[in-house]
CSV table of C-alpha atoms and ligand atoms in Angstrom, one decimal:
chain,number,residue,atom,x,y,z
A,38,UNK,CA,-14.2,46.1,0.2
A,39,UNK,CA,-17.6,43.2,0.3
A,40,UNK,CA,-18.0,41.2,-2.7
A,41,UNK,CA,-21.4,40.6,-4.4
A,42,UNK,CA,-23.3,38.0,-6.1
A,43,UNK,CA,-23.7,38.4,-9.5
A,44,UNK,CA,-27.7,37.4,-10.5
A,45,UNK,CA,-27.7,34.6,-13.3
A,46,UNK,CA,-28.2,36.1,-16.6
A,47,UNK,CA,-30.5,33.6,-17.6
A,48,UNK,CA,-33.5,31.9,-15.7
A,49,UNK,CA,-32.3,29.0,-13.7
A,50,UNK,CA,-34.5,26.5,-15.0
A,51,UNK,CA,-33.3,27.5,-18.4
A,52,UNK,CA,-29.8,25.4,-18.9
A,53,UNK,CA,-31.4,22.3,-18.3
A,54,UNK,CA,-31.2,19.5,-19.9
A,55,UNK,CA,-27.7,20.0,-19.5
A,56,UNK,CA,-27.8,21.3,-16.5
A,57,UNK,CA,-31.0,20.8,-13.7
A,58,UNK,CA,-32.7,24.1,-12.0
A,59,UNK,CA,-31.7,21.5,-9.3
A,60,UNK,CA,-28.1,21.1,-9.1
A,61,UNK,CA,-28.1,25.6,-10.3
A,62,UNK,CA,-30.0,26.3,-7.3
A,63,UNK,CA,-27.9,24.4,-4.6
A,64,UNK,CA,-24.7,25.8,-7.1
A,65,UNK,CA,-24.3,29.4,-7.6
A,66,UNK,CA,-27.8,29.5,-4.7
A,67,UNK,CA,-25.7,28.0,-2.1
A,68,UNK,CA,-21.8,26.7,-3.0
A,69,UNK,CA,-20.9,29.9,-4.4
A,70,UNK,CA,-22.5,31.8,-1.6
A,71,UNK,CA,-21.2,30.7,1.1
A,72,UNK,CA,-17.7,31.1,-1.2
A,73,UNK,CA,-18.5,34.0,-1.8
A,74,UNK,CA,-20.1,35.2,2.8
A,75,UNK,CA,-16.9,33.4,3.5
A,76,UNK,CA,-14.2,35.5,1.7
A,77,UNK,CA,-16.0,38.8,2.2
A,78,UNK,CA,-15.2,37.9,6.5
A,79,UNK,CA,-11.7,36.9,5.7
A,80,UNK,CA,-11.2,38.9,3.6
A,81,UNK,CA,-11.7,42.0,6.5
A,82,UNK,CA,-8.8,43.1,7.8
A,83,UNK,CA,-6.4,42.0,6.2
A,84,UNK,CA,-3.9,43.6,3.2
A,85,UNK,CA,-5.4,42.7,0.5
A,86,UNK,CA,-9.1,44.0,1.9
A,87,UNK,CA,-10.2,46.8,-2.1
A,88,UNK,CA,-7.7,44.7,-4.0
A,89,UNK,CA,-9.5,43.5,-7.0
A,90,UNK,CA,-10.0,39.8,-6.9
A,91,UNK,CA,-8.1,38.9,-9.4
A,92,UNK,CA,-5.6,39.9,-7.7
A,93,UNK,CA,-6.1,38.5,-4.4
A,94,UNK,CA,-6.2,35.5,-5.9
A,95,UNK,CA,-2.1,35.7,-7.4
A,96,UNK,CA,-1.4,36.0,-3.9
A,97,UNK,CA,-3.3,34.9,-1.5
A,98,UNK,CA,-2.7,31.8,0.7
A,99,UNK,CA,-4.6,29.3,2.6
A,100,UNK,CA,-8.7,29.6,3.4
A,101,UNK,CA,-7.9,33.1,1.4
A,102,UNK,CA,-6.5,32.3,-1.1
A,103,UNK,CA,-9.3,29.3,-1.3
A,104,UNK,CA,-12.9,31.1,-1.4
A,105,UNK,CA,-11.9,34.2,-3.1
A,106,UNK,CA,-10.8,31.7,-6.2
A,107,UNK,CA,-14.1,29.4,-5.8
A,108,UNK,CA,-16.1,32.7,-5.1
A,109,UNK,CA,-14.4,33.7,-9.2
A,110,UNK,CA,-14.1,30.4,-10.7
A,111,UNK,CA,-18.0,29.5,-9.7
A,112,UNK,CA,-19.0,33.2,-11.4
A,113,UNK,CA,-16.5,32.7,-14.3
A,114,UNK,CA,-18.1,29.5,-14.9
A,115,UNK,CA,-21.5,29.8,-14.7
A,116,UNK,CA,-21.0,33.0,-17.5
A,117,UNK,CA,-19.8,30.3,-19.6
A,118,UNK,CA,-23.5,29.4,-20.5
A,119,UNK,CA,-26.7,30.1,-22.3
A,120,UNK,CA,-30.2,28.5,-23.0
A,121,UNK,CA,-28.8,29.8,-26.3
A,122,UNK,CA,-25.0,28.2,-26.5
A,123,UNK,CA,-23.8,25.5,-27.8
A,124,UNK,CA,-22.0,25.4,-31.4
A,125,UNK,CA,-18.2,25.4,-31.7
A,126,UNK,CA,-16.5,28.3,-31.2
A,127,UNK,CA,-15.2,31.0,-34.3
A,128,UNK,CA,-13.4,33.3,-35.3
A,129,UNK,CA,-9.0,34.3,-33.5
A,130,UNK,CA,-10.3,31.5,-30.2
A,131,UNK,CA,-11.6,28.8,-33.5
A,132,UNK,CA,-8.1,29.4,-35.6
A,133,UNK,CA,-6.3,28.7,-32.3
A,134,UNK,CA,-7.7,25.5,-30.9
A,135,UNK,CA,-7.1,24.6,-34.5
A,136,UNK,CA,-3.6,25.3,-34.2
A,137,UNK,CA,-2.9,24.4,-30.5
A,138,UNK,CA,-5.5,20.5,-30.5
A,139,UNK,CA,-5.8,19.7,-34.6
A,140,UNK,CA,-9.8,19.7,-34.3
A,141,UNK,CA,-13.0,21.6,-31.7
A,142,UNK,CA,-13.2,18.1,-31.8
A,143,UNK,CA,-10.0,17.3,-30.2
A,144,UNK,CA,-10.2,19.3,-28.3
A,145,UNK,CA,-12.8,18.8,-27.0
A,146,UNK,CA,-11.9,15.1,-26.0
A,147,UNK,CA,-8.7,16.0,-24.7
A,148,UNK,CA,-11.0,18.5,-22.5
A,149,UNK,CA,-13.0,16.2,-21.4
A,150,UNK,CA,-10.0,13.6,-20.5
A,151,UNK,CA,-8.8,16.1,-18.4
A,152,UNK,CA,-11.5,16.8,-16.2
A,153,UNK,CA,-12.8,13.4,-15.7
A,154,UNK,CA,-8.5,12.2,-14.3
A,155,UNK,CA,-8.4,15.0,-12.8
A,156,UNK,CA,-8.0,12.5,-9.2
A,157,UNK,CA,-10.8,14.5,-6.2
A,158,UNK,CA,-12.3,17.8,-6.7
A,159,UNK,CA,-10.9,20.3,-9.1
A,160,UNK,CA,-11.1,22.1,-12.3
A,161,UNK,CA,-10.2,21.8,-16.0
A,162,UNK,CA,-9.5,24.7,-17.8
A,163,UNK,CA,-8.7,25.9,-20.7
A,164,UNK,CA,-6.0,28.9,-20.9
A,165,UNK,CA,-4.0,31.2,-23.2
A,166,UNK,CA,-0.2,32.8,-22.3
A,167,UNK,CA,0.8,36.2,-23.8
A,168,UNK,CA,1.6,34.9,-27.2
A,169,UNK,CA,-2.0,33.6,-27.7
A,170,UNK,CA,-1.3,29.9,-27.1
A,171,UNK,CA,-4.3,27.5,-25.6
A,172,UNK,CA,-3.0,25.2,-22.9
A,173,UNK,CA,-5.4,22.8,-20.5
A,174,UNK,CA,-3.9,22.4,-17.6
A,175,UNK,CA,-6.6,20.3,-14.2
A,176,UNK,CA,-6.0,22.0,-11.2
A,177,UNK,CA,-7.3,20.5,-8.2
A,178,UNK,CA,-9.5,22.1,-5.4
A,179,UNK,CA,-10.5,25.8,-5.9
A,180,UNK,CA,-6.9,26.0,-8.5
A,181,UNK,CA,-7.1,28.8,-11.1
A,182,UNK,CA,-4.2,29.1,-13.5
A,183,UNK,CA,-4.1,33.2,-12.8
A,184,UNK,CA,-1.4,32.1,-10.0
A,185,UNK,CA,0.7,30.7,-12.9
A,186,UNK,CA,0.4,33.5,-15.4
A,187,UNK,CA,-2.0,32.7,-17.7
A,188,UNK,CA,-5.5,34.3,-18.9
A,189,UNK,CA,-8.6,32.0,-18.9
A,190,UNK,CA,-10.6,31.2,-21.0
A,191,UNK,CA,-13.2,28.2,-20.7
A,192,UNK,CA,-13.4,26.0,-17.3
A,193,UNK,CA,-15.5,23.2,-16.5
A,194,UNK,CA,-16.3,22.4,-12.6
A,195,UNK,CA,-15.6,18.9,-11.6
A,196,UNK,CA,-15.9,19.1,-7.7
A,197,UNK,CA,-19.1,15.9,-7.0
A,198,UNK,CA,-20.8,19.2,-6.2
A,199,UNK,CA,-21.5,20.1,-9.6
A,200,UNK,CA,-22.7,17.3,-11.3
A,201,UNK,CA,-24.3,14.4,-8.9
A,202,UNK,CA,-27.6,15.6,-8.1
A,203,UNK,CA,-28.1,15.3,-11.7
A,204,UNK,CA,-25.4,12.6,-13.1
A,205,UNK,CA,-24.2,10.9,-9.8
A,206,UNK,CA,-21.0,9.1,-10.9
A,207,UNK,CA,-21.3,10.5,-14.0
A,208,UNK,CA,-18.5,12.1,-14.5
A,209,UNK,CA,-18.5,11.9,-17.8
A,210,UNK,CA,-21.8,12.5,-18.8
A,211,UNK,CA,-21.5,15.6,-17.1
A,212,UNK,CA,-18.5,17.5,-19.0
A,213,UNK,CA,-20.1,16.0,-22.0
A,214,UNK,CA,-23.1,17.9,-20.9
A,215,UNK,CA,-22.2,21.1,-20.5
A,216,UNK,CA,-21.0,21.6,-24.8
A,217,UNK,CA,-24.6,22.3,-25.8
A,218,UNK,CA,-24.5,25.6,-23.5
A,219,UNK,CA,-21.1,26.4,-24.1
A,220,UNK,CA,-22.2,30.5,-24.1
A,221,UNK,CA,-19.1,30.5,-27.0
A,222,UNK,CA,-19.3,35.0,-28.2
A,223,UNK,CA,-18.6,34.8,-24.4
A,224,UNK,CA,-15.8,32.6,-24.4
A,225,UNK,CA,-14.1,34.4,-27.6
A,226,UNK,CA,-14.7,38.0,-26.5
A,227,UNK,CA,-12.5,36.6,-23.3
A,228,UNK,CA,-9.7,35.4,-25.8
B,262,LIG,MN1,-18.6,24.1,-7.7
């Protein structure tokens, strides 16, 4: 099976100033493209060929896992944004955030802190378990909470390539800016 890179549902200049067109063109257009190309090369002839990408992420190891997870993580990340995003979640997800973190502001604070304090490259995730309880986890490198049996809802990429063109070393500012473009309808649909 050959995995293909979906086209983003918004123009690459439409998330600025949170994420510049240049960053999207490099990050989605070159980094993510390379992960998918590597995945397609590596998966040929393995037991994982023809499997759903989520199953590959749950069971593969080494370079195949790294490229499969990076391919999936970036699509998940970029499809969490919208030029009309921002604001706050509603419905059951909003209730669960209040229940498990105290308030939406407390959740944002904890999520940013988890992203800023993750040493090196990786991802910070909001996920739910089978009972709907919410968890914030830090995952190094390509890490994905599907490996832990959790259902991912939202992620921030904290690899330097995600923000260095726009924010240089200011990871905290880069993460804070993302709240302005979150597509909460999408995140709620995942919950
Ligand atoms: Mn990235």
